[in-house]
Amino acid sequence: MTIKEMEEQIDVLNLDKLEVKMKKGRQVHFFVCGDPESYEESDGKYYGNLIVFDEKGRAWTLAKQKWEKGGSFDVHFDKYTGVLFLKGFKMSRYPNLDLAEEGGK
């Protein structure tokens, strides 16, 4: 999916866009977002739930994480297990937030 396709849907979900990791071309590899309703702030750091959308728009979540706005996130997909990892922690699928590819619903 492209940034434009994802951003429009992420805005509707009212999530904070924190970082985009791109593939070659204009395709998104991972889009890292935060759930502003779960945030707590302390000493310039945020604590709350993170949501990552993969290149197909599938949503993955990791609760109660600490991060700094403007920081970078270590995200990788383990092709052997089919699981996404954020900062070394296994993420859980969250199909209710999956984004629709263009032409989909």
N, C-alpha and C. Protein backbone atom coordinates (compact mmCIF):
# COMPACT_ATOMS: atom_id res chain seq x y z
N MET A 1 0.84 -1.18 0.00
CA MET A 1 0.00 0.00 0.00
C MET A 1 0.89 1.25 0.00
N THR A 2 0.35 2.34 -0.49
CA THR A 2 1.08 3.60 -0.51
C THR A 2 0.82 4.38 0.79
N ILE A 3 1.65 5.40 1.04
CA ILE A 3 1.46 6.24 2.22
C ILE A 3 0.09 6.89 2.16
N LYS A 4 -0.29 7.41 1.01
CA LYS A 4 -1.57 8.10 0.87
C LYS A 4 -2.74 7.18 1.23
N GLU A 5 -2.71 5.95 0.71
CA GLU A 5 -3.79 4.99 1.01
C GLU A 5 -3.88 4.72 2.51
N MET A 6 -2.72 4.59 3.14
CA MET A 6 -2.71 4.28 4.57
C MET A 6 -3.08 5.48 5.42
N GLU A 7 -2.51 6.65 5.12
CA GLU A 7 -2.75 7.83 5.94
C GLU A 7 -4.22 8.19 6.04
N GLU A 8 -4.93 8.11 4.93
CA GLU A 8 -6.36 8.45 4.93
C GLU A 8 -7.13 7.57 5.91
N GLN A 9 -6.82 6.28 5.93
CA GLN A 9 -7.53 5.36 6.81
C GLN A 9 -7.06 5.48 8.26
N ILE A 10 -5.77 5.75 8.46
CA ILE A 10 -5.23 5.93 9.81
C ILE A 10 -5.84 7.18 10.45
N ASP A 11 -6.04 8.25 9.66
CA ASP A 11 -6.68 9.45 10.18
C ASP A 11 -8.10 9.15 10.67
N VAL A 12 -8.84 8.33 9.95
CA VAL A 12 -10.19 7.96 10.36
C VAL A 12 -10.17 7.20 11.69
N LEU A 13 -9.12 6.40 11.91
CA LEU A 13 -8.99 5.63 13.15
C LEU A 13 -8.50 6.49 14.32
N ASN A 14 -8.12 7.75 14.03
CA ASN A 14 -7.65 8.70 15.04
C ASN A 14 -6.39 8.21 15.76
N LEU A 15 -5.44 7.68 14.99
CA LEU A 15 -4.16 7.24 15.54
C LEU A 15 -3.09 8.27 15.22
N ASP A 16 -2.08 8.37 16.09
CA ASP A 16 -0.93 9.25 15.82
C ASP A 16 0.05 8.51 14.92
N LYS A 17 0.45 9.16 13.84
CA LYS A 17 1.43 8.58 12.91
C LYS A 17 2.82 8.90 13.45
N LEU A 18 3.59 7.87 13.82
CA LEU A 18 4.89 8.07 14.46
C LEU A 18 6.07 7.86 13.52
N GLU A 19 6.01 6.86 12.65
CA GLU A 19 7.13 6.60 11.74
C GLU A 19 6.66 5.71 10.59
N VAL A 20 7.20 6.00 9.40
CA VAL A 20 6.93 5.18 8.21
C VAL A 20 8.25 4.60 7.74
N LYS A 21 8.26 3.31 7.50
CA LYS A 21 9.42 2.64 6.91
C LYS A 21 9.01 2.22 5.51
N MET A 22 9.80 2.67 4.53
CA MET A 22 9.44 2.47 3.12
C MET A 22 10.20 1.33 2.48
N LYS A 23 9.56 0.73 1.47
CA LYS A 23 10.20 -0.24 0.59
C LYS A 23 10.63 0.52 -0.66
N LYS A 24 11.20 -0.17 -1.61
CA LYS A 24 11.53 0.47 -2.88
C LYS A 24 10.24 0.93 -3.56
N GLY A 25 10.35 2.00 -4.30
CA GLY A 25 9.15 2.57 -4.92
C GLY A 25 8.43 3.40 -3.89
N ARG A 26 7.13 3.50 -4.01
CA ARG A 26 6.35 4.31 -3.07
C ARG A 26 5.54 3.45 -2.12
N GLN A 27 5.95 2.21 -1.93
CA GLN A 27 5.21 1.29 -1.08
C GLN A 27 5.70 1.34 0.37
N VAL A 28 4.75 1.28 1.29
CA VAL A 28 5.07 1.28 2.72
C VAL A 28 5.47 -0.13 3.13
N HIS A 29 6.51 -0.24 3.93
CA HIS A 29 6.91 -1.52 4.51
C HIS A 29 6.22 -1.66 5.87
N PHE A 30 6.39 -0.66 6.75
CA PHE A 30 5.71 -0.62 8.05
C PHE A 30 5.31 0.81 8.36
N PHE A 31 4.15 0.97 8.99
CA PHE A 31 3.67 2.28 9.42
C PHE A 31 3.41 2.17 10.91
N VAL A 32 4.22 2.84 11.72
CA VAL A 32 4.12 2.77 13.18
C VAL A 32 3.22 3.90 13.67
N CYS A 33 2.23 3.54 14.48
CA CYS A 33 1.28 4.51 15.01
C CYS A 33 1.13 4.32 16.52
N GLY A 34 0.65 5.36 17.16
CA GLY A 34 0.34 5.30 18.59
C GLY A 34 -1.13 5.53 18.81
N ASP A 35 -1.64 4.93 19.86
CA ASP A 35 -3.05 5.10 20.25
C ASP A 35 -3.12 6.21 21.29
N PRO A 36 -3.51 7.43 20.88
CA PRO A 36 -3.48 8.57 21.81
C PRO A 36 -4.37 8.40 23.03
N GLU A 37 -5.38 7.56 22.95
CA GLU A 37 -6.26 7.34 24.09
C GLU A 37 -5.58 6.54 25.19
N SER A 38 -4.45 5.89 24.88
CA SER A 38 -3.76 5.07 25.87
C SER A 38 -2.53 5.76 26.45
N TYR A 39 -2.21 6.98 26.00
CA TYR A 39 -0.95 7.64 26.36
C TYR A 39 -0.90 8.12 27.81
N GLU A 40 0.31 8.02 28.34
CA GLU A 40 0.72 8.73 29.54
C GLU A 40 2.05 9.36 29.18
N GLU A 41 2.30 10.56 29.66
CA GLU A 41 3.56 11.24 29.34
C GLU A 41 4.33 11.51 30.62
N SER A 42 5.65 11.25 30.56
CA SER A 42 6.50 11.49 31.71
C SER A 42 7.91 11.78 31.23
N ASP A 43 8.47 12.89 31.65
CA ASP A 43 9.85 13.27 31.31
C ASP A 43 10.10 13.25 29.80
N GLY A 44 9.14 13.71 29.00
CA GLY A 44 9.31 13.79 27.55
C GLY A 44 9.18 12.45 26.84
N LYS A 45 8.83 11.41 27.58
CA LYS A 45 8.63 10.09 26.97
C LYS A 45 7.15 9.73 27.08
N TYR A 46 6.72 8.92 26.13
CA TYR A 46 5.34 8.50 26.09
C TYR A 46 5.26 7.02 26.46
N TYR A 47 4.15 6.66 27.05
CA TYR A 47 3.90 5.30 27.46
C TYR A 47 2.48 4.96 27.02
N GLY A 48 2.34 3.90 26.22
CA GLY A 48 1.01 3.55 25.74
C GLY A 48 1.07 2.46 24.69
N ASN A 49 -0.03 2.27 24.00
CA ASN A 49 -0.15 1.20 23.01
C ASN A 49 0.36 1.65 21.64
N LEU A 50 1.12 0.77 21.00
CA LEU A 50 1.60 1.02 19.65
C LEU A 50 0.92 0.07 18.68
N ILE A 51 0.63 0.58 17.50
CA ILE A 51 0.01 -0.21 16.44
C ILE A 51 0.88 -0.07 15.20
N VAL A 52 1.19 -1.19 14.57
CA VAL A 52 1.99 -1.18 13.36
C VAL A 52 1.17 -1.80 12.24
N PHE A 53 1.13 -1.12 11.11
CA PHE A 53 0.48 -1.66 9.91
C PHE A 53 1.58 -2.17 8.99
N ASP A 54 1.41 -3.40 8.51
CA ASP A 54 2.41 -3.95 7.59
C ASP A 54 2.08 -3.51 6.17
N GLU A 55 2.85 -3.99 5.20
CA GLU A 55 2.71 -3.55 3.81
C GLU A 55 1.35 -3.88 3.20
N LYS A 56 0.64 -4.83 3.79
CA LYS A 56 -0.69 -5.18 3.29
C LYS A 56 -1.81 -4.50 4.08
N GLY A 57 -1.42 -3.65 5.04
CA GLY A 57 -2.42 -2.93 5.83
C GLY A 57 -2.93 -3.72 7.02
N ARG A 58 -2.29 -4.86 7.33
CA ARG A 58 -2.70 -5.65 8.49
C ARG A 58 -2.20 -4.98 9.76
N ALA A 59 -3.06 -4.90 10.77
CA ALA A 59 -2.72 -4.24 12.03
C ALA A 59 -2.14 -5.23 13.03
N TRP A 60 -1.09 -4.76 13.70
CA TRP A 60 -0.43 -5.50 14.78
C TRP A 60 -0.34 -4.55 15.97
N THR A 61 -0.43 -5.07 17.18
CA THR A 61 -0.41 -4.20 18.35
C THR A 61 0.55 -4.72 19.42
N LEU A 62 1.07 -3.77 20.19
CA LEU A 62 1.92 -4.07 21.33
C LEU A 62 1.56 -3.06 22.41
N ALA A 63 1.05 -3.54 23.52
CA ALA A 63 0.54 -2.67 24.58
C ALA A 63 1.66 -2.19 25.51
N LYS A 64 1.40 -1.04 26.11
CA LYS A 64 2.20 -0.50 27.20
C LYS A 64 3.69 -0.38 26.87
N GLN A 65 3.99 0.33 25.80
CA GLN A 65 5.38 0.56 25.39
C GLN A 65 5.79 1.99 25.68
N LYS A 66 7.08 2.19 25.89
CA LYS A 66 7.63 3.51 26.14
C LYS A 66 8.39 3.96 24.90
N TRP A 67 8.20 5.22 24.49
CA TRP A 67 8.90 5.75 23.33
C TRP A 67 8.98 7.26 23.42
N GLU A 68 9.83 7.83 22.56
CA GLU A 68 9.95 9.27 22.43
C GLU A 68 9.44 9.66 21.05
N LYS A 69 8.67 10.74 20.97
CA LYS A 69 8.22 11.21 19.67
C LYS A 69 9.43 11.64 18.87
N GLY A 70 9.46 11.28 17.60
CA GLY A 70 10.59 11.59 16.75
C GLY A 70 11.65 10.49 16.77
N GLY A 71 11.49 9.52 17.66
CA GLY A 71 12.44 8.41 17.73
C GLY A 71 12.19 7.40 16.63
N SER A 72 13.11 6.46 16.48
CA SER A 72 12.97 5.42 15.47
C SER A 72 12.57 4.11 16.13
N PHE A 73 11.82 3.31 15.40
CA PHE A 73 11.32 2.04 15.92
C PHE A 73 11.94 0.89 15.14
N ASP A 74 12.42 -0.12 15.86
CA ASP A 74 12.99 -1.31 15.26
C ASP A 74 11.85 -2.31 15.00
N VAL A 75 11.45 -2.45 13.73
CA VAL A 75 10.36 -3.34 13.35
C VAL A 75 10.87 -4.36 12.35
N HIS A 76 10.52 -5.63 12.56
CA HIS A 76 10.85 -6.63 11.55
C HIS A 76 9.83 -7.75 11.55
N PHE A 77 9.67 -8.35 10.38
CA PHE A 77 8.74 -9.45 10.17
C PHE A 77 9.55 -10.73 10.09
N ASP A 78 9.21 -11.71 10.92
CA ASP A 78 9.89 -13.00 10.90
C ASP A 78 9.17 -13.90 9.91
N LYS A 79 9.77 -14.12 8.76
CA LYS A 79 9.11 -14.88 7.70
C LYS A 79 8.89 -16.34 8.08
N TYR A 80 9.64 -16.85 9.04
CA TYR A 80 9.49 -18.25 9.45
C TYR A 80 8.29 -18.46 10.37
N THR A 81 8.02 -17.48 11.23
CA THR A 81 6.89 -17.61 12.15
C THR A 81 5.67 -16.83 11.69
N GLY A 82 5.88 -15.89 10.74
CA GLY A 82 4.76 -15.06 10.27
C GLY A 82 4.34 -14.02 11.29
N VAL A 83 5.26 -13.64 12.16
CA VAL A 83 4.96 -12.71 13.25
C VAL A 83 5.79 -11.44 13.09
N LEU A 84 5.19 -10.33 13.48
CA LEU A 84 5.86 -9.03 13.47
C LEU A 84 6.44 -8.76 14.85
N PHE A 85 7.65 -8.19 14.88
CA PHE A 85 8.31 -7.84 16.13
C PHE A 85 8.60 -6.34 16.16
N LEU A 86 8.39 -5.72 17.31
CA LEU A 86 8.68 -4.31 17.51
C LEU A 86 9.61 -4.21 18.72
N LYS A 87 10.78 -3.61 18.52
CA LYS A 87 11.78 -3.49 19.59
C LYS A 87 12.08 -4.86 20.20
N GLY A 88 12.04 -5.92 19.39
CA GLY A 88 12.34 -7.27 19.87
C GLY A 88 11.17 -7.98 20.53
N PHE A 89 10.03 -7.31 20.68
CA PHE A 89 8.86 -7.91 21.32
C PHE A 89 7.87 -8.39 20.26
N LYS A 90 7.35 -9.57 20.47
CA LYS A 90 6.37 -10.15 19.56
C LYS A 90 5.07 -9.36 19.63
N MET A 91 4.57 -8.97 18.46
CA MET A 91 3.32 -8.23 18.39
C MET A 91 2.15 -9.19 18.16
N SER A 92 0.96 -8.74 18.50
CA SER A 92 -0.26 -9.52 18.29
C SER A 92 -1.05 -8.93 17.14
N ARG A 93 -1.67 -9.80 16.34
CA ARG A 93 -2.53 -9.32 15.25
C ARG A 93 -3.76 -8.67 15.85
N TYR A 94 -4.24 -7.61 15.20
CA TYR A 94 -5.44 -6.89 15.62
C TYR A 94 -6.29 -6.64 14.38
N PRO A 95 -6.95 -7.70 13.87
CA PRO A 95 -7.69 -7.61 12.60
C PRO A 95 -8.78 -6.55 12.55
N ASN A 96 -9.31 -6.14 13.72
CA ASN A 96 -10.36 -5.12 13.73
C ASN A 96 -9.88 -3.78 13.18
N LEU A 97 -8.57 -3.55 13.19
CA LEU A 97 -8.02 -2.28 12.69
C LEU A 97 -7.38 -2.41 11.31
N ASP A 98 -7.47 -3.57 10.67
CA ASP A 98 -6.86 -3.75 9.35
C ASP A 98 -7.35 -2.68 8.38
N LEU A 99 -6.43 -2.21 7.55
CA LEU A 99 -6.75 -1.20 6.53
C LEU A 99 -7.17 -1.91 5.25
N ALA A 100 -8.05 -1.28 4.49
CA ALA A 100 -8.51 -1.85 3.23
C ALA A 100 -7.58 -1.39 2.10
N GLU A 101 -7.16 -2.32 1.27
CA GLU A 101 -6.36 -1.95 0.11
C GLU A 101 -7.27 -1.24 -0.88
N GLU A 102 -6.69 -0.42 -1.75
CA GLU A 102 -7.49 0.33 -2.71
C GLU A 102 -8.39 -0.62 -3.50
N GLY A 103 -9.65 -0.27 -3.61
CA GLY A 103 -10.61 -1.12 -4.30
C GLY A 103 -11.28 -2.10 -3.34
N GLY A 104 -10.71 -2.26 -2.14
CA GLY A 104 -11.31 -3.15 -1.14
C GLY A 104 -12.30 -2.38 -0.31
N LYS A 105 -12.88 -3.06 0.68
CA LYS A 105 -13.83 -2.35 1.53
C LYS A 105 -13.28 -2.06 2.90
